[in-house]
Amino acid sequence: MHAAFSSRIVTAKISQYLTAAVFLVWAITLSYFYYSGRAASYLHPFFIPNLAVAGFVLFILAAIAAFAPAPPTRQRRGGSLAGNVASCLFLTIPLLAATSISPSQFGATAVLNRGFIEDIGDLPAYSPPMDPPLPNADGTIGEGTMMNPSLYLAKNENGEIKAETVDLLYAASEEVMREDFEGQTVEVIGQFLPTRTDTSDGNRFRMVRMFVVCCAADARPVAILVEAQDVASFPEMSWVKVRGVATFPLEGDRRIPLLIATSIAPTEAPVQTFLY
Amino acid sequence: MEGVWFTFSLPDFSYAFLSVLLEGIPFILLGTLVSGLVEQFLPAGAMTRYLPRNAFLGICASSALGIVFPMCECGVVPVIRRLISKGLPISSAVAYMLAAPIVNPIVAYSTFAAFRGQGALEFTILRLGLAFFVSIIVSLAVHNLSIRHVLRQQVIEDLALNSQSGAPASGSFWKRMLLAMHAGTRDLFDVGRYFIFGVAVASLFSTAVNQEMLLPLALNDWFAVASMMGLAGVLSLCSTSDAFVAATFVAFPGIAKLAFLVFGPMMDLRLLFIYAAVFRKRFVLGLAIGLFVLIGLLCMRLSVLGL
């Protein structure tokens, strides 16, 4: 009887430390993602501070589990030591495995399975633009009236427009915005993806940026077509910087953004890989 | 890849899996901490004292509780588990569990924002109204079921244990806080396992299944509604942001998007496993089928509105 009692005590003690270990692993993992900045590759900025708070709370729970055990009647039932060990492994191994093998972006498989956003109307949170207000009675331009594009379009060191894929999709559907870009040399950064059902002469590829609402799991690829004389071979989903002339030809029954490239070069991923 | 409906990639799977875990763990943690506080600080019977005694009115009030006490679908399960142990009728708990992730001000705002230019007010009212109505109907059905058919055996035993031990432990505030943390810890372990499994299944489907295969279904209302509910079940999106995704399915009729928005936060692959931490597997399966049929039929009836 004494041996059975001792065995129960040992089992309870081991379970107590296992519980603390699980919380410690979770706390360290969440804190690591927050403080290393790696969370930015997974979450919308709105959710990132939650990791720091949750990590802190989990550290406290780990300390409580380790140093302030629950009274015997309140301890977790359940059991056998083997069951508790299995449970703890299930709560930690998948998280640790995913942390170690997960890349910081989707590959081509998931992107192709999700389907591209190639029309601005398909963009989450898209709302049609409202007409700008008319000029005032005295001819002055009121607040909210369309400004000179040179005042709001970012430029690179060569004076070329720095655009995102999503800007060109907007421009394709909005005539006023299209006038700002059409025929202009623009610089766009995105991820390289060869077209698989290309109707051109094989000299086009897609540039993709992932648009995120909440976390990477809901990311949707926003894509534009790039046409080049010589499409060099880049690894799928690698980051490239394309400089070229923005055009918006009618293909099929809709106007598409098509960048006629003058230079394509590999580049580093931007600080914010997602579009929000 | 075009035409292939399933293509698995381990890096993509692990990336999606990790992103949902990172997003969800803080909310699960919040839910379990709240559940621990409920365990220690909410007097037994308090819920029954404040809710209407009439079962129907009690269910209606519980369905609307999210307006003042919003809770996301991940965190709500440990909370209702504790509320049940504090005397909240199971039917009222189910009403709160199904409605709170939708019938709350945050989701109302996000739905309104997401559907700007697409009948935002109409969609928001219909989403919240339909969720409220569905949760009442389902909870009335649950009201007629025996507790043994609804709750897991372990949960029933915990209830019995709680009723024997009586009121929350007395003692200093800090002692009770400590006990609340321990109670939350137990819930975190129980719900966490199901959460991880559910996230894995949802991540598999959301990365490996070719979602464009669904598009031909948009041409028929019945198929569109069913496929959008299926998609909501697979994607397992958070209710605060799913409207932004739903609004992009421009090829689908409005009733299908509405079905997506009401069904998803009530039942998806991740929730299927989280619910199983509290409810019997057969009940969870019945709940999933019942919600699918009920929401589908109601949305089809709403097609008269010309959405």
Coordinates of C-alpha atoms in Angstrom, one line a residue:
Chain A
M1 CA 0.0 0.0 0.0
H2 CA 2.9 2.3 0.9
A3 CA 4.5 1.4 -2.5
A4 CA 1.3 2.3 -4.4
F5 CA 1.0 5.6 -2.6
S6 CA 4.7 6.4 -3.4
S7 CA 4.1 5.5 -7.0
R8 CA 1.1 7.9 -7.1
I9 CA 3.1 10.7 -5.7
V10 CA 5.9 10.1 -8.2
T11 CA 3.4 10.0 -11.1
A12 CA 1.8 13.2 -9.9
K13 CA 5.2 14.9 -9.5
I14 CA 6.3 13.9 -13.0
S15 CA 2.9 15.0 -14.5
Q16 CA 3.3 18.3 -12.7
Y17 CA 6.7 18.9 -14.3
L18 CA 5.5 17.7 -17.7
T19 CA 2.7 20.3 -17.5
A20 CA 5.2 23.0 -16.7
A21 CA 7.5 21.8 -19.6
V22 CA 4.6 22.0 -22.1
F23 CA 3.8 25.6 -21.0
L24 CA 7.5 26.5 -21.1
V25 CA 7.9 25.1 -24.6
W26 CA 4.8 27.1 -25.7
A27 CA 6.0 30.2 -23.9
I28 CA 9.5 30.1 -25.5
T29 CA 8.1 29.4 -29.0
L30 CA 5.6 32.2 -28.9
S31 CA 8.1 34.6 -27.4
Y32 CA 10.7 33.5 -30.0
F33 CA 8.3 34.3 -32.8
Y34 CA 7.5 37.7 -31.4
Y35 CA 11.0 38.9 -30.4
S36 CA 12.8 37.4 -33.5
G37 CA 10.3 39.2 -35.8
R38 CA 9.5 35.9 -37.5
A39 CA 5.9 36.3 -36.6
A40 CA 5.6 39.0 -39.3
S41 CA 5.8 36.1 -41.9
Y42 CA 2.8 34.4 -40.3
L43 CA 0.4 36.9 -38.9
H44 CA -1.3 40.2 -39.6
P45 CA 0.3 42.9 -37.5
F46 CA -2.9 43.2 -35.5
F47 CA -2.4 39.7 -34.0
I48 CA 1.4 39.9 -33.4
P49 CA 1.3 41.6 -29.9
N50 CA -0.9 38.7 -28.8
L51 CA 2.1 36.4 -29.0
A52 CA 4.1 38.5 -26.5
V53 CA 1.2 38.6 -24.1
A54 CA 0.4 34.9 -24.4
G55 CA 4.1 34.0 -24.1
F56 CA 4.3 36.0 -20.9
V57 CA 1.2 34.4 -19.4
L58 CA 2.4 30.9 -20.4
F59 CA 5.7 31.6 -18.6
I60 CA 3.6 32.4 -15.5
L61 CA 1.5 29.2 -15.9
A62 CA 4.7 27.2 -16.3
A63 CA 6.1 28.6 -13.1
I64 CA 2.8 27.9 -11.3
A65 CA 2.6 24.4 -12.6
A66 CA 6.2 23.7 -11.5
F67 CA 6.4 25.5 -8.2
A68 CA 2.8 25.8 -6.9
P69 CA 1.2 22.4 -7.6
A70 CA -2.6 22.1 -7.4
P71 CA -4.1 20.5 -4.3
P72 CA -4.5 16.7 -4.9
T73 CA -8.3 16.9 -5.5
R74 CA -7.8 19.6 -8.2
Q75 CA -5.0 17.8 -10.0
R76 CA -5.6 16.8 -13.6
R77 CA -7.2 13.5 -13.8
G78 CA -6.2 11.2 -16.2
G79 CA -4.3 9.2 -15.4
S80 CA -1.5 7.0 -16.3
L81 CA 2.0 8.4 -16.6
A82 CA 2.2 7.0 -20.2
G83 CA -1.0 8.9 -21.1
N84 CA 0.3 12.1 -19.6
V85 CA 3.6 11.7 -21.5
A86 CA 1.7 11.1 -24.8
S87 CA -0.5 14.1 -24.2
C88 CA 2.5 16.3 -23.5
L89 CA 4.3 15.1 -26.6
F90 CA 1.2 15.7 -28.7
L91 CA 1.0 19.3 -27.4
T92 CA 4.7 20.1 -28.1
I93 CA 6.1 18.0 -30.9
P94 CA 3.8 19.3 -33.8
L95 CA 4.5 22.9 -32.7
L96 CA 8.3 22.3 -32.5
A97 CA 8.4 20.3 -35.7
A98 CA 6.4 23.0 -37.6
T99 CA 8.6 25.7 -36.2
S100 CA 11.8 24.0 -37.4
I101 CA 10.6 22.9 -40.9
S102 CA 8.2 25.7 -41.8
P103 CA 9.5 28.1 -44.4
S104 CA 8.6 31.8 -44.1
Q105 CA 6.3 31.8 -47.1
F106 CA 4.1 29.5 -49.2
G107 CA 5.5 27.6 -52.1
A108 CA 4.0 27.3 -55.5
T109 CA 1.7 24.3 -54.6
A110 CA -0.4 26.2 -52.1
V111 CA -0.4 29.3 -54.3
L112 CA -1.7 27.4 -57.3
N113 CA -4.3 25.6 -55.2
R114 CA -5.7 28.9 -53.9
G115 CA -6.1 30.5 -57.3
F116 CA -4.8 33.9 -58.2
I117 CA -6.5 37.2 -57.6
E118 CA -6.1 38.9 -61.0
D119 CA -9.1 41.1 -60.8
I120 CA -9.3 43.8 -58.2
G121 CA -12.9 42.9 -57.4
D122 CA -11.7 39.6 -56.0
L123 CA -9.5 41.2 -53.4
P124 CA -10.6 40.8 -49.8
A125 CA -11.9 44.1 -48.4
Y126 CA -12.1 45.7 -51.8
S127 CA -14.6 48.4 -52.1
P128 CA -15.3 50.3 -55.3
P129 CA -13.8 53.9 -55.2
M130 CA -16.2 56.8 -54.8
D131 CA -16.2 59.7 -57.2
P132 CA -14.0 62.5 -56.0
P133 CA -16.0 65.7 -55.0
L134 CA -16.5 68.4 -57.6
P135 CA -14.3 71.5 -57.4
N136 CA -15.7 74.3 -55.2
A137 CA -17.9 77.0 -56.7
D138 CA -14.9 79.4 -56.8
G139 CA -12.9 76.8 -58.8
T140 CA -10.6 75.8 -55.9
I141 CA -10.0 72.1 -55.3
G142 CA -11.5 70.9 -52.1
E143 CA -10.3 68.2 -49.7
G144 CA -10.6 64.7 -51.0
T145 CA -10.4 65.8 -54.6
M146 CA -7.9 63.8 -56.7
M147 CA -4.4 65.2 -56.3
N148 CA -1.6 65.4 -58.8
P149 CA -0.3 61.8 -58.9
S150 CA 3.3 63.0 -58.5
L151 CA 2.3 63.9 -54.9
Y152 CA 1.2 60.5 -53.8
L153 CA 3.1 58.0 -56.0
A154 CA 6.3 56.8 -54.4
K155 CA 9.4 57.0 -56.7
N156 CA 12.7 55.1 -56.7
E157 CA 16.1 56.8 -57.1
N158 CA 15.7 56.9 -60.9
G159 CA 12.4 58.7 -60.6
E160 CA 10.4 55.6 -61.6
I161 CA 7.1 54.8 -59.9
K162 CA 7.4 52.2 -57.1
A163 CA 4.3 50.1 -57.4
E164 CA 2.8 47.0 -55.8
T165 CA 1.0 44.3 -57.8
V166 CA -2.2 45.4 -56.1
D167 CA -1.7 49.0 -57.4
L168 CA -1.6 47.7 -61.0
L169 CA -4.7 45.6 -60.4
Y170 CA -6.5 48.7 -59.2
A171 CA -5.3 50.7 -62.2
A172 CA -6.5 48.0 -64.6
S173 CA -10.1 48.5 -63.3
E174 CA -10.1 52.2 -62.5
E175 CA -9.7 54.6 -65.5
V176 CA -8.5 57.6 -63.4
M177 CA -5.9 55.5 -61.7
R178 CA -4.9 53.8 -65.0
E179 CA -3.9 57.2 -66.4
D180 CA -1.3 57.6 -63.6
F181 CA 0.4 54.4 -64.6
E182 CA -0.2 53.7 -68.3
G183 CA 3.0 54.0 -70.3
Q184 CA 5.1 54.9 -67.2
T185 CA 8.1 53.0 -66.1
V186 CA 7.4 51.3 -62.8
E187 CA 9.4 49.1 -60.4
V188 CA 7.6 46.2 -58.8
I189 CA 8.8 43.6 -56.3
G190 CA 7.1 40.2 -56.1
Q191 CA 7.5 36.5 -56.2
F192 CA 8.4 34.8 -59.5
L193 CA 6.0 32.1 -60.8
P194 CA 6.1 30.7 -64.3
T195 CA 2.7 30.6 -66.1
R196 CA 1.5 27.1 -66.6
T197 CA -1.3 27.8 -69.1
D198 CA 0.4 30.6 -71.1
T199 CA -1.4 31.8 -74.2
S200 CA 1.5 34.0 -75.3
D201 CA 4.8 32.9 -76.8
G202 CA 6.1 31.6 -73.5
N203 CA 7.6 35.0 -72.7
R204 CA 5.3 35.8 -69.7
F205 CA 5.4 35.0 -66.0
R206 CA 3.4 36.0 -63.0
M207 CA 4.5 38.2 -60.2
V208 CA 2.8 37.3 -57.0
R209 CA 2.3 39.0 -53.6
M210 CA 0.3 37.4 -50.8
F211 CA -2.6 39.4 -49.5
V212 CA -3.4 38.6 -45.9
V213 CA -6.5 39.3 -43.8
C214 CA -5.7 37.5 -40.6
C215 CA -2.8 35.1 -40.9
A216 CA -0.9 33.3 -43.6
A217 CA -3.4 30.5 -43.7
D218 CA -5.9 32.8 -45.3
A219 CA -3.4 34.4 -47.7
R220 CA -4.5 34.9 -51.3
P221 CA -2.0 35.4 -54.1
V222 CA -2.4 38.8 -55.9
A223 CA -0.8 38.3 -59.3
I224 CA 0.1 40.4 -62.4
L225 CA 1.6 39.3 -65.7
V226 CA 5.1 40.3 -66.8
E227 CA 6.2 40.0 -70.3
A228 CA 9.9 39.9 -71.2
Q229 CA 12.0 39.2 -74.3
D230 CA 14.1 36.7 -72.4
V231 CA 12.4 35.2 -69.3
A232 CA 15.4 34.0 -67.2
S233 CA 14.8 31.0 -65.0
F234 CA 14.3 31.9 -61.4
P235 CA 13.3 29.5 -58.7
E236 CA 9.6 29.4 -58.2
M237 CA 8.3 31.9 -55.6
S238 CA 11.8 33.5 -55.3
W239 CA 11.7 37.3 -55.0
V240 CA 12.4 39.4 -58.1
K241 CA 12.5 43.1 -58.8
V242 CA 11.1 44.0 -62.2
R243 CA 11.4 47.4 -63.9
G244 CA 9.2 47.9 -67.0
V245 CA 6.5 49.8 -68.7
A246 CA 3.0 49.4 -67.3
T247 CA 0.4 48.5 -69.9
F248 CA -3.3 47.6 -69.6
P249 CA -4.3 45.7 -72.8
L250 CA -7.8 44.2 -73.2
E251 CA -7.5 40.4 -73.2
G252 CA -10.6 38.4 -73.4
D253 CA -13.4 40.6 -72.1
R254 CA -11.3 42.4 -69.4
R255 CA -8.5 44.8 -69.1
I256 CA -5.4 43.2 -67.5
P257 CA -2.2 44.8 -66.0
L258 CA 0.8 43.7 -68.1
L259 CA 4.3 44.8 -67.3
I260 CA 6.6 44.9 -70.3
A261 CA 9.9 44.3 -68.5
T262 CA 13.1 46.1 -69.3
S263 CA 15.0 44.4 -66.4
I264 CA 14.4 41.5 -64.1
A265 CA 16.7 40.8 -61.2
P266 CA 16.6 38.7 -58.1
T267 CA 16.2 40.7 -54.9
E268 CA 15.8 40.3 -51.2
A269 CA 12.3 39.8 -49.7
P270 CA 10.8 43.1 -48.5
V271 CA 10.5 43.7 -44.8
Q272 CA 6.8 43.2 -45.0
T273 CA 6.3 40.2 -47.3
F274 CA 2.5 40.4 -47.1
L275 CA 0.1 42.9 -48.5
Y276 CA -2.7 43.9 -46.1
Chain B
M1 CA -1.3 21.4 -61.6
E2 CA -4.5 22.6 -63.3
G3 CA -7.2 20.0 -63.0
V4 CA -5.5 18.2 -60.1
W5 CA -7.7 18.5 -57.0
F6 CA -5.2 17.4 -54.3
T7 CA -1.4 18.2 -54.2
F8 CA 0.3 17.9 -50.8
S9 CA 3.4 19.9 -49.9
L10 CA 4.9 19.5 -46.4
P11 CA 6.4 23.0 -46.3
D12 CA 3.1 24.6 -47.3
F13 CA 1.2 22.5 -44.8
S14 CA 3.6 23.3 -41.9
Y15 CA 3.5 27.0 -42.8
A16 CA -0.3 27.1 -42.7
F17 CA -0.4 24.9 -39.6
L18 CA 2.0 27.1 -37.7
S19 CA 0.3 30.3 -38.7
V20 CA -3.1 29.1 -37.4
L21 CA -1.5 27.8 -34.2
L22 CA 0.2 31.2 -33.6
E23 CA -3.0 33.0 -34.2
G24 CA -5.2 30.6 -32.2
I25 CA -3.1 29.8 -29.1
P26 CA -3.5 33.2 -27.5
F27 CA -7.3 33.0 -28.0
I28 CA -7.5 29.4 -26.6
L29 CA -5.4 30.6 -23.7
L30 CA -7.7 33.5 -23.1
G31 CA -10.7 31.2 -23.1
T32 CA -9.2 28.7 -20.7
L33 CA -8.1 31.5 -18.3
V34 CA -11.7 32.9 -18.4
S35 CA -12.9 29.4 -17.7
G36 CA -10.6 29.1 -14.7
L37 CA -11.9 32.4 -13.3
V38 CA -15.5 31.3 -13.9
E39 CA -14.7 28.1 -12.0
Q40 CA -13.3 29.9 -9.0
F41 CA -15.2 33.2 -8.8
L42 CA -18.6 32.6 -10.3
P43 CA -20.9 31.2 -7.5
A44 CA -22.8 28.0 -8.4
G45 CA -26.2 28.8 -9.7
A46 CA -25.4 32.4 -10.6
M47 CA -26.1 31.9 -14.2
T48 CA -29.5 30.4 -13.5
R49 CA -30.3 33.3 -11.2
Y50 CA -29.6 35.9 -13.8
L51 CA -31.1 34.2 -16.8
P52 CA -34.8 33.9 -17.4
R53 CA -36.3 30.8 -15.9
N54 CA -38.3 30.0 -19.0
A55 CA -36.2 27.7 -21.2
F56 CA -37.1 29.5 -24.4
L57 CA -36.3 33.0 -23.0
G58 CA -33.2 31.6 -21.4
I59 CA -32.0 30.3 -24.7
C60 CA -32.8 33.6 -26.4
A61 CA -30.9 35.6 -23.7
S62 CA -27.9 33.2 -24.0
S63 CA -27.9 33.6 -27.8
A64 CA -27.6 37.4 -27.4
L65 CA -25.0 37.2 -24.6
G66 CA -22.2 37.7 -27.1
I67 CA -23.2 41.3 -27.5
V68 CA -22.0 42.1 -24.0
F69 CA -19.6 39.1 -23.6
P70 CA -18.1 38.4 -27.0
M71 CA -15.9 35.3 -27.4
C72 CA -14.3 33.8 -30.4
E73 CA -15.1 30.2 -31.5
C74 CA -11.8 28.8 -30.2
G75 CA -12.1 30.3 -26.7
V76 CA -15.8 29.7 -26.2
V77 CA -15.7 26.0 -25.6
P78 CA -13.7 25.9 -22.3
V79 CA -15.9 28.8 -21.1
I80 CA -19.2 27.0 -21.7
R81 CA -17.8 23.9 -20.1
R82 CA -17.3 25.8 -16.9
L83 CA -20.6 27.6 -17.2
I84 CA -22.3 24.3 -17.4
S85 CA -20.6 23.2 -14.3
K86 CA -21.9 26.4 -12.7
G87 CA -25.5 25.4 -13.4
L88 CA -26.0 26.9 -16.9
P89 CA -28.5 24.7 -18.7
I90 CA -26.8 22.8 -21.6
S91 CA -29.2 24.2 -24.1
S92 CA -28.3 27.8 -23.0
A93 CA -24.6 26.9 -23.1
V94 CA -25.0 25.6 -26.7
A95 CA -26.9 28.7 -27.6
Y96 CA -24.1 30.9 -26.3
M97 CA -21.4 28.7 -27.9
L98 CA -23.0 28.9 -31.4
A99 CA -24.1 32.5 -31.3
A100 CA -21.4 34.4 -29.4
P101 CA -18.7 34.1 -32.2
I102 CA -21.1 35.8 -34.6
V103 CA -23.7 37.8 -32.6
N104 CA -21.2 40.3 -31.2
P105 CA -20.2 43.9 -32.1
I106 CA -16.8 43.0 -33.5
V107 CA -18.1 40.6 -36.1
A108 CA -21.0 43.0 -36.9
Y109 CA -18.4 45.7 -37.6
S110 CA -16.1 43.5 -39.7
T111 CA -19.0 42.1 -41.7
F112 CA -20.2 45.6 -42.4
A113 CA -16.7 46.7 -43.5
A114 CA -16.1 43.7 -45.7
F115 CA -19.3 44.1 -47.6
R116 CA -19.1 47.8 -48.3
G117 CA -20.6 48.4 -51.7
Q118 CA -22.2 44.9 -51.7
G119 CA -25.2 45.6 -49.4
A120 CA -23.2 45.9 -46.2
L121 CA -26.1 46.7 -43.8
E122 CA -28.3 44.0 -45.3
F123 CA -25.6 41.4 -45.1
T124 CA -24.7 42.3 -41.5
I125 CA -28.2 42.2 -40.3
L126 CA -28.9 38.9 -42.1
R127 CA -25.7 37.3 -40.8
L128 CA -26.3 38.2 -37.1
G129 CA -30.1 37.6 -37.4
L130 CA -29.7 34.2 -39.0
A131 CA -27.0 33.1 -36.5
F132 CA -29.2 34.2 -33.6
F133 CA -32.2 32.3 -35.1
V134 CA -30.2 29.1 -35.9
S135 CA -28.6 29.0 -32.4
I136 CA -32.1 29.2 -30.9
I137 CA -33.5 26.4 -33.1
V138 CA -30.5 24.1 -32.4
S139 CA -30.6 24.9 -28.7
L140 CA -34.3 24.1 -28.4
A141 CA -33.5 20.8 -30.0
V142 CA -30.7 20.2 -27.5
H143 CA -33.1 21.2 -24.7
N144 CA -35.0 18.0 -25.3
L145 CA -31.9 15.7 -25.2
S146 CA -30.7 13.9 -22.1
I147 CA -27.4 15.1 -20.7
R148 CA -25.9 11.7 -21.4
H149 CA -26.5 12.1 -25.1
V150 CA -24.8 15.5 -25.2
L151 CA -21.9 15.6 -22.9
R152 CA -18.8 13.4 -22.7
Q153 CA -18.7 10.9 -19.9
Q154 CA -15.7 12.6 -18.4
V155 CA -17.4 16.0 -18.4
I156 CA -20.5 14.5 -16.7
E157 CA -18.2 13.0 -14.0
D158 CA -16.6 16.4 -13.5
L159 CA -20.0 17.9 -13.1
A160 CA -20.9 15.4 -10.5
L161 CA -17.6 16.0 -8.7
N162 CA -18.3 19.7 -8.8
S163 CA -21.8 19.4 -7.4
Q164 CA -20.4 17.3 -4.5
S165 CA -17.6 19.7 -3.8
G166 CA -20.1 22.5 -3.8
A167 CA -19.2 26.2 -4.0
P168 CA -15.8 27.5 -5.1
A169 CA -13.0 27.0 -2.6
S170 CA -12.9 29.7 0.0
G171 CA -9.7 31.4 0.8
S172 CA -7.7 34.4 0.0
F173 CA -8.0 36.1 -3.4
W174 CA -4.5 34.9 -4.4
K175 CA -5.2 31.3 -3.4
R176 CA -8.4 31.4 -5.5
M177 CA -6.5 32.9 -8.4
L178 CA -3.9 30.1 -8.1
L179 CA -6.7 27.6 -8.2
A180 CA -8.3 29.4 -11.2
M181 CA -4.9 29.1 -13.0
H182 CA -4.8 25.4 -12.3
A183 CA -8.4 24.9 -13.6
G184 CA -7.5 26.9 -16.7
T185 CA -4.4 24.7 -17.2
R186 CA -6.5 21.6 -17.2
D187 CA -8.8 23.0 -19.8
L188 CA -5.9 24.2 -21.9
F189 CA -4.5 20.6 -21.9
D190 CA -7.9 19.2 -22.8
V191 CA -8.9 21.7 -25.5
G192 CA -5.3 22.2 -26.8
R193 CA -5.0 18.6 -28.0
Y194 CA -8.2 18.8 -30.1
F195 CA -7.3 22.2 -31.3
I196 CA -3.9 21.0 -32.6
F197 CA -5.5 18.1 -34.4
G198 CA -8.2 20.3 -35.9
V199 CA -5.7 22.8 -37.1
A200 CA -3.7 20.1 -38.8
V201 CA -6.7 18.8 -40.7
A202 CA -7.8 22.2 -41.7
S203 CA -4.3 23.2 -42.8
L204 CA -4.1 20.0 -44.9
F205 CA -7.3 20.9 -46.8
S206 CA -6.6 24.6 -47.1
T207 CA -3.2 24.0 -48.7
A208 CA -3.5 20.8 -50.6
V209 CA -7.0 21.0 -52.1
N210 CA -7.4 23.0 -55.4
Q211 CA -10.1 25.6 -54.4
E212 CA -10.8 26.6 -58.0
M213 CA -12.4 23.2 -58.5
L214 CA -15.4 24.7 -56.5
L215 CA -16.0 27.5 -59.0
P216 CA -18.3 25.5 -61.4
L217 CA -20.6 24.9 -58.4
A218 CA -21.4 28.6 -58.2
L219 CA -23.8 28.3 -61.1
N220 CA -26.5 26.5 -59.1
D221 CA -27.9 27.9 -55.9
W222 CA -28.1 24.5 -54.1
F223 CA -24.6 23.5 -55.0
A224 CA -23.3 27.0 -54.3
V225 CA -24.7 27.1 -50.8
A226 CA -23.5 23.6 -50.0
S227 CA -20.0 24.2 -51.4
M228 CA -19.6 27.5 -49.6
M229 CA -20.5 25.9 -46.3
G230 CA -18.1 23.0 -47.2
L231 CA -15.4 25.6 -47.9
A232 CA -16.1 27.4 -44.6
G233 CA -15.7 24.1 -42.8
V234 CA -12.4 23.4 -44.5
L235 CA -10.8 26.9 -44.3
S236 CA -11.7 27.2 -40.6
L237 CA -11.3 31.0 -40.6
C238 CA -11.7 33.2 -37.6
S239 CA -15.2 34.8 -37.4
T240 CA -13.8 38.3 -37.0
S241 CA -12.1 38.2 -40.4
D242 CA -14.0 35.6 -42.5
A243 CA -16.3 38.2 -44.0
F244 CA -13.4 39.7 -45.8
V245 CA -12.7 36.4 -47.5
A246 CA -16.4 35.7 -48.2
A247 CA -16.9 39.0 -49.9
T248 CA -14.3 38.0 -52.5
F249 CA -16.4 35.1 -53.8
V250 CA -18.0 37.3 -56.4
A251 CA -19.0 34.4 -58.6
F252 CA -21.2 32.9 -55.8
P253 CA -24.7 34.2 -55.0
G254 CA -25.3 36.2 -51.8
I255 CA -27.1 33.4 -50.1
A256 CA -24.1 31.1 -50.5
K257 CA -21.9 33.8 -48.9
L258 CA -24.4 34.1 -46.1
A259 CA -24.3 30.4 -45.5
F260 CA -20.5 30.6 -45.4
L261 CA -20.6 33.3 -42.8
V262 CA -23.1 31.6 -40.5
F263 CA -22.0 28.0 -40.8
G264 CA -18.2 28.6 -40.6
P265 CA -18.0 30.1 -37.0
M266 CA -20.5 27.5 -35.8
M267 CA -18.8 24.4 -37.3
D268 CA -15.6 23.8 -39.1
L269 CA -12.9 21.1 -39.1
R270 CA -11.0 22.7 -36.2
L271 CA -14.2 23.2 -34.1
L272 CA -15.2 19.6 -34.9
F273 CA -12.3 18.5 -32.7
I274 CA -12.5 21.3 -30.1
Y275 CA -16.2 20.5 -29.5
A276 CA -15.3 16.8 -29.0
A277 CA -13.4 17.9 -25.8
V278 CA -16.8 18.6 -24.2
F279 CA -19.5 16.9 -26.2
R280 CA -20.0 13.3 -27.2
K281 CA -18.7 12.5 -30.7
R282 CA -22.1 11.4 -31.9
F283 CA -23.6 14.7 -30.7
V284 CA -20.9 16.7 -32.5
L285 CA -21.5 14.8 -35.7
G286 CA -25.3 15.3 -35.4
L287 CA -24.7 19.0 -34.7
A288 CA -22.5 19.3 -37.8
I289 CA -25.1 17.7 -40.0
G290 CA -28.0 19.5 -38.4
L291 CA -26.3 22.9 -38.8
F292 CA -25.3 22.1 -42.4
V293 CA -28.9 21.2 -43.3
L294 CA -30.6 23.9 -41.3
I295 CA -28.4 26.8 -42.5
G296 CA -28.5 25.5 -46.0
L297 CA -32.3 25.3 -46.1
L298 CA -32.7 28.7 -44.4
C299 CA -30.3 30.4 -46.9
M300 CA -32.2 28.8 -49.8
R301 CA -35.4 30.2 -48.4
L302 CA -33.7 33.6 -48.2
S303 CA -33.1 33.5 -51.9
V304 CA -36.5 35.2 -52.2
L305 CA -34.7 38.4 -51.0
G306 CA -32.7 38.4 -54.2
L307 CA -29.3 38.4 -52.6

